[in-house]
CSV table of C-alpha atoms and ligand atoms in Angstrom, one decimal:
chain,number,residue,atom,x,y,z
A,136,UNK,CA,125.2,-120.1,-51.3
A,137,UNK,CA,126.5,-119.4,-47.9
A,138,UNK,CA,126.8,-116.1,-46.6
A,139,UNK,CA,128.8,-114.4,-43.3
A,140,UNK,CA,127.2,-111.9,-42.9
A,141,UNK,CA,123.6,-112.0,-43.9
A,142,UNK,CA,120.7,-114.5,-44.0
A,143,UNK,CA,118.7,-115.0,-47.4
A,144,UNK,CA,115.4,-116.7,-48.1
A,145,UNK,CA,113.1,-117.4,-50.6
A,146,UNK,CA,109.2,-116.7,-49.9
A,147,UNK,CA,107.8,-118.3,-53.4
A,148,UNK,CA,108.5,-115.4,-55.4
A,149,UNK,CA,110.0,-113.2,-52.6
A,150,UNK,CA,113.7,-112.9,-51.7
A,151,UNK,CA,114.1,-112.2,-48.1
A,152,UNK,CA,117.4,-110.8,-47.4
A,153,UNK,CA,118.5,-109.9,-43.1
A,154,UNK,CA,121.4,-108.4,-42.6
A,155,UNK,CA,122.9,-110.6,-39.5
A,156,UNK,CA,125.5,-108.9,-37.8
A,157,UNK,CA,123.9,-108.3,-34.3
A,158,UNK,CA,127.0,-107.9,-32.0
A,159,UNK,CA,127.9,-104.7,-34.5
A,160,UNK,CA,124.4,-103.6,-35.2
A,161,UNK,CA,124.5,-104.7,-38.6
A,162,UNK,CA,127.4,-102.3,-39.0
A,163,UNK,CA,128.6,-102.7,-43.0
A,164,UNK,CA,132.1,-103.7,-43.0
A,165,UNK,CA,133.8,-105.1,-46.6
A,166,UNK,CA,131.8,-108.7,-46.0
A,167,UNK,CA,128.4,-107.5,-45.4
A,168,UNK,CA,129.1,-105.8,-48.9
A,169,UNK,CA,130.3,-108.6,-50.6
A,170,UNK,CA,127.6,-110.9,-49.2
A,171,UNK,CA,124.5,-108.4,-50.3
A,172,UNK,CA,126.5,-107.9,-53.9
A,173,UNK,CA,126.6,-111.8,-54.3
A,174,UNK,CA,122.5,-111.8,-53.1
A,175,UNK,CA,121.3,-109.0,-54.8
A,176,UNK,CA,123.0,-110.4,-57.8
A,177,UNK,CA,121.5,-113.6,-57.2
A,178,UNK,CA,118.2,-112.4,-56.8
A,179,UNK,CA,118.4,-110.4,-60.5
A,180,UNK,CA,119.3,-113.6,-61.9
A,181,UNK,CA,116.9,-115.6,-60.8
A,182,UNK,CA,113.9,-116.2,-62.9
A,183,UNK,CA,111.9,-117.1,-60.0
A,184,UNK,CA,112.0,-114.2,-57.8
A,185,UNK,CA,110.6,-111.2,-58.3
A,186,UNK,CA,110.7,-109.2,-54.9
A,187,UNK,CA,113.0,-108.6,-52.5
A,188,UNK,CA,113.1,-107.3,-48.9
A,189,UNK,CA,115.9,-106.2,-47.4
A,190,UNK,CA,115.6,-106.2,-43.8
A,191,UNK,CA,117.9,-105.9,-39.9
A,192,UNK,CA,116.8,-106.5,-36.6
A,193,UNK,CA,114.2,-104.9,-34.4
A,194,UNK,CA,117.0,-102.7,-32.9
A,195,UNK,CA,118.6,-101.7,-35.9
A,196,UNK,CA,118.5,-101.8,-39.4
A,197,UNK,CA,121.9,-100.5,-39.7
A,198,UNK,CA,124.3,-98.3,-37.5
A,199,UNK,CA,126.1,-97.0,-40.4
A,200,UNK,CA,129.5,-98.1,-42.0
A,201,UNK,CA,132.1,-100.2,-39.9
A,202,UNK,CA,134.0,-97.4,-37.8
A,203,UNK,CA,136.1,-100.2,-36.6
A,204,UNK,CA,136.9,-101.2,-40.1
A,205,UNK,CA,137.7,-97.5,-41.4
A,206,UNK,CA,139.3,-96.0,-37.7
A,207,UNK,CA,142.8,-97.1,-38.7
A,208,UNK,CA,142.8,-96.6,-42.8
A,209,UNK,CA,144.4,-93.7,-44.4
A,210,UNK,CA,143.2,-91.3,-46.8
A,211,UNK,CA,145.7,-92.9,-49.9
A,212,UNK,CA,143.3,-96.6,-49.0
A,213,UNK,CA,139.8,-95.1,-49.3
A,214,UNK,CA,140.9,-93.3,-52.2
A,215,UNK,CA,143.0,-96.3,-54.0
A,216,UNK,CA,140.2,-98.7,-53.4
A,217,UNK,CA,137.9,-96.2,-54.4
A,218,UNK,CA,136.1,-97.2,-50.7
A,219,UNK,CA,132.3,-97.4,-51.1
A,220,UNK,CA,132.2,-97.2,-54.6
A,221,UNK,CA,131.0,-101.2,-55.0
A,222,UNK,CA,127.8,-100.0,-53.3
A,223,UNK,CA,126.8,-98.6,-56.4
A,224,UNK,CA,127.7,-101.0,-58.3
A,225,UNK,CA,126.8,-104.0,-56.5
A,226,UNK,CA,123.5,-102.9,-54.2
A,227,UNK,CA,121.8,-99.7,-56.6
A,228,UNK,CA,122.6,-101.7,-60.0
A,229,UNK,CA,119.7,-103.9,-58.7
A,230,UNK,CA,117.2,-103.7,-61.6
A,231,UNK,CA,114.4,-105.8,-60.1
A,232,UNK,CA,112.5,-104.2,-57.7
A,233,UNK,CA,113.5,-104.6,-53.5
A,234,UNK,CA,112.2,-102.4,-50.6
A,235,UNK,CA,114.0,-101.4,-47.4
A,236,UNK,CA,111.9,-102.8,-44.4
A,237,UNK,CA,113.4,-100.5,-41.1
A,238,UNK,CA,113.0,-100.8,-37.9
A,239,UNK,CA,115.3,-99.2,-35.0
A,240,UNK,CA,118.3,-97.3,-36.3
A,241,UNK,CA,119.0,-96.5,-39.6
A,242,UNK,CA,122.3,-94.6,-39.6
A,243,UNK,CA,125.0,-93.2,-41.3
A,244,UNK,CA,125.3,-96.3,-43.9
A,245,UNK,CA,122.4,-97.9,-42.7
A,246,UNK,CA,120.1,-95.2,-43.7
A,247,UNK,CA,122.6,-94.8,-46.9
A,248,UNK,CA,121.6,-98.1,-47.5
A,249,UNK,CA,117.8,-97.8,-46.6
A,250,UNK,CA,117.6,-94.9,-49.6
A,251,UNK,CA,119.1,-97.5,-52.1
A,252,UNK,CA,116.2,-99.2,-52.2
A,253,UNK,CA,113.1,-98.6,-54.2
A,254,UNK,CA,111.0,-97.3,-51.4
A,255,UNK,CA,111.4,-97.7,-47.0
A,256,UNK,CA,108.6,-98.9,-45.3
A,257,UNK,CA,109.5,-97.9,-41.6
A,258,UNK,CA,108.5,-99.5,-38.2
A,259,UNK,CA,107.1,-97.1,-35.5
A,260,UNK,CA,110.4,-97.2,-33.9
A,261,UNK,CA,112.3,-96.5,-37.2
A,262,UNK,CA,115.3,-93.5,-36.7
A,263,UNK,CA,117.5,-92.1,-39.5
A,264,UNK,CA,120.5,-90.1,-39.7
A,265,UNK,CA,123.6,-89.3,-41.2
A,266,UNK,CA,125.9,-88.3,-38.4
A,267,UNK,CA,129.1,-88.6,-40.1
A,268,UNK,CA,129.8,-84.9,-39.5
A,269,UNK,CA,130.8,-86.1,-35.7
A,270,UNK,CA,133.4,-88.6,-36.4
A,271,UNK,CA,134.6,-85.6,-38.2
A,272,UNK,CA,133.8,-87.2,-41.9
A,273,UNK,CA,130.6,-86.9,-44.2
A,274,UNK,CA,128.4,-89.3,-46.0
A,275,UNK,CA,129.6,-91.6,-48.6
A,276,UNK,CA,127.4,-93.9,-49.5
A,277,UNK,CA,125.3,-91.4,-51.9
A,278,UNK,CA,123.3,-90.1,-48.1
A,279,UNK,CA,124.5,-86.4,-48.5
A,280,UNK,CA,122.5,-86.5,-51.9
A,281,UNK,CA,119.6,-88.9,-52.1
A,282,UNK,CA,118.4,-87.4,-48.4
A,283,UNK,CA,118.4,-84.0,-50.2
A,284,UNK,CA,116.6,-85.2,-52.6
A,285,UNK,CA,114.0,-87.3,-50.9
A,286,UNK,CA,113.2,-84.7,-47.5
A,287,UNK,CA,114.4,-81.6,-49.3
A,288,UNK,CA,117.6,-79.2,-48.3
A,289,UNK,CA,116.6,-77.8,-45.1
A,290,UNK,CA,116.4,-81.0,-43.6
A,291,UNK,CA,118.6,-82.8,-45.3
A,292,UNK,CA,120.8,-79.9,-44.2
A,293,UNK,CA,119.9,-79.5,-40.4
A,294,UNK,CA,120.5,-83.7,-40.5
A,295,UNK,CA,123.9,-83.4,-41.8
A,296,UNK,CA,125.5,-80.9,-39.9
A,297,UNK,CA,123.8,-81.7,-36.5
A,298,UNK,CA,123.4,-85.7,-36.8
A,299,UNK,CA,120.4,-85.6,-35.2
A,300,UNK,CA,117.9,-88.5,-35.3
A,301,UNK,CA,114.6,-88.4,-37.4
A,302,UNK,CA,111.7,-90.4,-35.9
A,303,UNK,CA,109.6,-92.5,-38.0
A,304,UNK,CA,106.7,-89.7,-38.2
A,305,UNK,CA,109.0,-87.3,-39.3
A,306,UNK,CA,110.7,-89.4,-41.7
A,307,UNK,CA,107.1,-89.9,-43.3
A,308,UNK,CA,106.1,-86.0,-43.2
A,309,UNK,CA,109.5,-85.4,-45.1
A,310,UNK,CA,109.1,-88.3,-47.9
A,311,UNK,CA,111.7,-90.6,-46.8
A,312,UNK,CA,109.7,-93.5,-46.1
A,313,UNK,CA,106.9,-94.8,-48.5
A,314,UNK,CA,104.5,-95.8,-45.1
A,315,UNK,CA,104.9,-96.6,-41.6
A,316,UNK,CA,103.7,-100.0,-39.8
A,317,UNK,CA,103.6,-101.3,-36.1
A,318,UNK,CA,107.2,-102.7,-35.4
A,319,UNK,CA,105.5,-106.2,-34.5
A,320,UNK,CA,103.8,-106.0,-38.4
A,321,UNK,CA,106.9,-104.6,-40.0
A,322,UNK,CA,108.3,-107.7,-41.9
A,323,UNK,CA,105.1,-109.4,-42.4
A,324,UNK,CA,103.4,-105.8,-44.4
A,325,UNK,CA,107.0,-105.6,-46.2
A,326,UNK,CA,106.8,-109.4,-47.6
A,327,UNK,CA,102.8,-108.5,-48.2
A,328,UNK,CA,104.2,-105.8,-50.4
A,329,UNK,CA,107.0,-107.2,-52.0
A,330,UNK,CA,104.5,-110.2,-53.2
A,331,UNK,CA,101.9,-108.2,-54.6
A,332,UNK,CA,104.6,-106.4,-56.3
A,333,UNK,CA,106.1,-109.8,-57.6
A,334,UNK,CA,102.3,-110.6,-58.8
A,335,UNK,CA,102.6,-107.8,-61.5
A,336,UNK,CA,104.1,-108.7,-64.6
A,337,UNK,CA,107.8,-108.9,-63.9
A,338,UNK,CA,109.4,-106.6,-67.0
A,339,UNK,CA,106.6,-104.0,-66.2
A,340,UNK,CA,107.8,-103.7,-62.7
A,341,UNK,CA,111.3,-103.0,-63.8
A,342,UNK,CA,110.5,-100.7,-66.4
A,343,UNK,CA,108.4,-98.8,-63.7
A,344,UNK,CA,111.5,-99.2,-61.4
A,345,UNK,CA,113.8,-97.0,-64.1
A,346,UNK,CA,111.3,-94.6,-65.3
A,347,UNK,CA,111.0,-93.2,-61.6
A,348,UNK,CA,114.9,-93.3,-61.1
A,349,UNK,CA,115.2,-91.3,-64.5
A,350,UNK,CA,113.2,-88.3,-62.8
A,351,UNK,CA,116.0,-88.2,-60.1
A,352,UNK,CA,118.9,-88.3,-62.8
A,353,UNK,CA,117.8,-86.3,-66.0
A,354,UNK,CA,115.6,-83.2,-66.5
A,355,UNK,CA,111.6,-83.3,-66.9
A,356,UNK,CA,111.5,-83.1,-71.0
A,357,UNK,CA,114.4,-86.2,-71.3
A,358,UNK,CA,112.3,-88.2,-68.4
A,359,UNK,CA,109.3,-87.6,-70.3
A,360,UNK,CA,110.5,-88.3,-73.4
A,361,UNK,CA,112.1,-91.8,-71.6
A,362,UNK,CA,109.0,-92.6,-70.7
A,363,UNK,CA,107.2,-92.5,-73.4
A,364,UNK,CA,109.6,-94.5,-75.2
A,365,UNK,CA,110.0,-97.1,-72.7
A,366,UNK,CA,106.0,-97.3,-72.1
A,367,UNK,CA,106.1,-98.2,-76.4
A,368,UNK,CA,109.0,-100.7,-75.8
A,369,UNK,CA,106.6,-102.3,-72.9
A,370,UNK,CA,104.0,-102.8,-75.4
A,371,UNK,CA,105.7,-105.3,-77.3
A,372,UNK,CA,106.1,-107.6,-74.6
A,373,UNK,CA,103.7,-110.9,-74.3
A,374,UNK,CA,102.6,-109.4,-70.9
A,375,UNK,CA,100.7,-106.1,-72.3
A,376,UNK,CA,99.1,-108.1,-74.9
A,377,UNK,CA,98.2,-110.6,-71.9
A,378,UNK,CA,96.9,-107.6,-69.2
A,379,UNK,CA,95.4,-105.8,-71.1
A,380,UNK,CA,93.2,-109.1,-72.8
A,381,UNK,CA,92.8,-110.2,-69.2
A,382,UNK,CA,91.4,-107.1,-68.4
A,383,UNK,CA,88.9,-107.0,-71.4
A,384,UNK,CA,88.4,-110.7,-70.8
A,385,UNK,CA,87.5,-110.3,-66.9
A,386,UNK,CA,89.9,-112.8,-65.7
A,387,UNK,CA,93.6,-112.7,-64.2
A,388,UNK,CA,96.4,-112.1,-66.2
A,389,UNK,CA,98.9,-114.8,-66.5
A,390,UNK,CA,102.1,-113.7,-67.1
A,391,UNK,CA,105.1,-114.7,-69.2
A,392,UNK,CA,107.6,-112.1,-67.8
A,393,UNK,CA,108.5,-111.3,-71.6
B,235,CAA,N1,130.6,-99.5,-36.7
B,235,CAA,C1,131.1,-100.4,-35.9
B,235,CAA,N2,130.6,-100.9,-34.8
B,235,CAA,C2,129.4,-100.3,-34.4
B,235,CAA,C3,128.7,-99.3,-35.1
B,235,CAA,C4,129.4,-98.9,-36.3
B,235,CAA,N3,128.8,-98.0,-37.1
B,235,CAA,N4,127.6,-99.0,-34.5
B,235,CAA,C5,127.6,-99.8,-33.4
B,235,CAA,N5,128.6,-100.6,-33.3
B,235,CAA,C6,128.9,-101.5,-32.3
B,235,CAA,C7,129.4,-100.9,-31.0
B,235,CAA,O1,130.8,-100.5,-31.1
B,235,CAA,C8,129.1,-101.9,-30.0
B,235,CAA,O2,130.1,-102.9,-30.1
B,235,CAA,P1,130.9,-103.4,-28.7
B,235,CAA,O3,129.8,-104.1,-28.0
B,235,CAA,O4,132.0,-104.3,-29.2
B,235,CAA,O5,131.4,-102.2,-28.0
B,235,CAA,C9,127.9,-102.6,-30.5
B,235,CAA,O6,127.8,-102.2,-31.9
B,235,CAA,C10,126.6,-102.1,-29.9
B,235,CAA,O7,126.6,-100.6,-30.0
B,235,CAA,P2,126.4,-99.7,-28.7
B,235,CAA,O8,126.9,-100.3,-27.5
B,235,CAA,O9,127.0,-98.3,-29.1
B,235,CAA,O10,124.8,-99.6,-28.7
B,235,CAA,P3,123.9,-98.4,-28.1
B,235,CAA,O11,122.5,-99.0,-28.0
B,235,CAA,O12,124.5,-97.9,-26.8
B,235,CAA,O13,124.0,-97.2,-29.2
B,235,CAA,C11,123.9,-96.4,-31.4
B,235,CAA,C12,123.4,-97.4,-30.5
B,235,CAA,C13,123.4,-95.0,-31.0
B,235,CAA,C14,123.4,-96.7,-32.8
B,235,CAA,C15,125.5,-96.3,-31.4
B,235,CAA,O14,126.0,-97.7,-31.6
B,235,CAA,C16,126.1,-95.5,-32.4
B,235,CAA,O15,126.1,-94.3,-32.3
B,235,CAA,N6,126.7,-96.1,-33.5
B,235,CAA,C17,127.4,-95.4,-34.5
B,235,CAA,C18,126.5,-94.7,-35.5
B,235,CAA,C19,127.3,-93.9,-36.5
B,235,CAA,O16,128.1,-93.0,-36.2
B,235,CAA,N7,127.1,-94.3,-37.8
B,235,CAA,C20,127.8,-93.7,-38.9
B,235,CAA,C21,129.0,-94.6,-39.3
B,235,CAA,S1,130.1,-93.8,-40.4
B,235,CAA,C22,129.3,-94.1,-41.9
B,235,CAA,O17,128.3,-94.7,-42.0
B,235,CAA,C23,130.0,-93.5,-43.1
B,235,CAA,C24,129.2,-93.5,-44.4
B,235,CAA,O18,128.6,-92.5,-44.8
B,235,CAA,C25,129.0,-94.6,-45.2
């Protein structure tokens, strides 16, 4: 499929996914939406692929939404399209697992966008922030609450109301990224990563994908009780009789992804 917007490969089990928009700084206007809905789409459906990376340049992942795209748009448009709502929908609805490789800025949208995915690895010269509050709007792409809920309210906080910048260190300290790598290594740890996680048996790694979204949508006894029950649904799958006979048997485990 041809895309505007973005670039997409296939690393054997890996989808590589770049957002290409390097005269806006991967800004996210209406196409780069519709051309990551029809990948990430693509990627779920594919029995092949397993992984994905999502990825930008070396200057920036993503400078946020399209301000040129929303400057002249009234109030009556975002609210009658319901404006942002197909990132939801389209990007988070992802079941299979994908990881947010960032490097350069992440803002606004683009780190929006970053905390959609499963976990960030960040390059050294990694830099997130929501500052919406100085073109006089606020997040809308979920950033007001999955920040608070990855660095915590002061931060998430101070970040909102001052826009300031959060280096990759800091970003690390407060939770928001899973590791950080040398910029130059960025890409090749994140497709290092996203293979080893495509090696593991495929329904596993989704059902480990929704048990730890459950703990940021439901309360501790329901998320427990979920995942108990979807450990026992797991163990009817070929792959857990497989693993665990591998394991016994001293060999790899060759999976059936059912
Ligand atoms: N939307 C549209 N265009 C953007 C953009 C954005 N978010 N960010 C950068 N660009 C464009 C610039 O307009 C510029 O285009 P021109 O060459 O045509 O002028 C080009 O990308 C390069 O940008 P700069 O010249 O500004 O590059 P810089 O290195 O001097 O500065 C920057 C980099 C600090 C990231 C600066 O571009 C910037 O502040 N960008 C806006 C960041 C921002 O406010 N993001 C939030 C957007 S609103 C949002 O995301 C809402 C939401 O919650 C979903």
């Amino acid at each position: 499929m041809a895309y505007e917007t973005i670039l997409v490969e296939q690393r054997d089990a890996v989808t590589l996914i770049t957002l290409n928009r390097p005269q806006a700084l991967n800004a996210l206007n209406s196409q780069v939406l519709a051309d990551l809905g029809a990948a990430f789409a693509a990627y779920d459906a594919d029995p092949t692929q397993h992984c994905a990376v999502l990825t930008g340049s070396e200057k920036a992942f993503a400078a946020g939404a399209d301000i040129k795209e929303m400057v002249d748009k009234e109030a009556a448009d975002f609210f009658l399209q319901d404006f942002f709502s197909d990132w939801q929908t389209k990007v988070v609805a992802t079941r299979k697992p994908w990881i947010a490789a960032v490097a350069g800025f992440a803002l606004g949208g683009g780190c929006e966008l970053a905390m959609m995915a499963d976990f960030i690895l960040a390059a050294d010269t990694a830099r997130f922030g929501q500052p919406e509050v100085k073109l006089g709007v606020a997040p809308g792409m979920g950033g007001s609450q999955r920040l608070t809920r990855a660095v915590g309210k002061a931060k998430a906080m101070e970040m909102c109301l001052t826009g300031r910048m959060m280096g990759a260190e800091e970003a690390e300290r407060a939770g928001l990224v899973a590791r950080i790598v040398p910029a130059a290594e960025l890409l090749d740890d994140a497709l290092k990563t996203a293979a080893a996680i495509a090696a593991m048996p495929p329904m596993a790694a989704m059902v480990n994908k929704e048990m730890v979204n459950i703990a940021f949508e439901t309360n501790l006894a329901q998320g427990i009780l979920t995942e108990r029950r979807l450990f026992q649904i797991l163990t009817a799958t070929q792959d857990k009789k497989e693993g665990m006979t591998a394991f016994v048997e001293k060999r790899p485990g060759v999976w059936k992804g059912r």
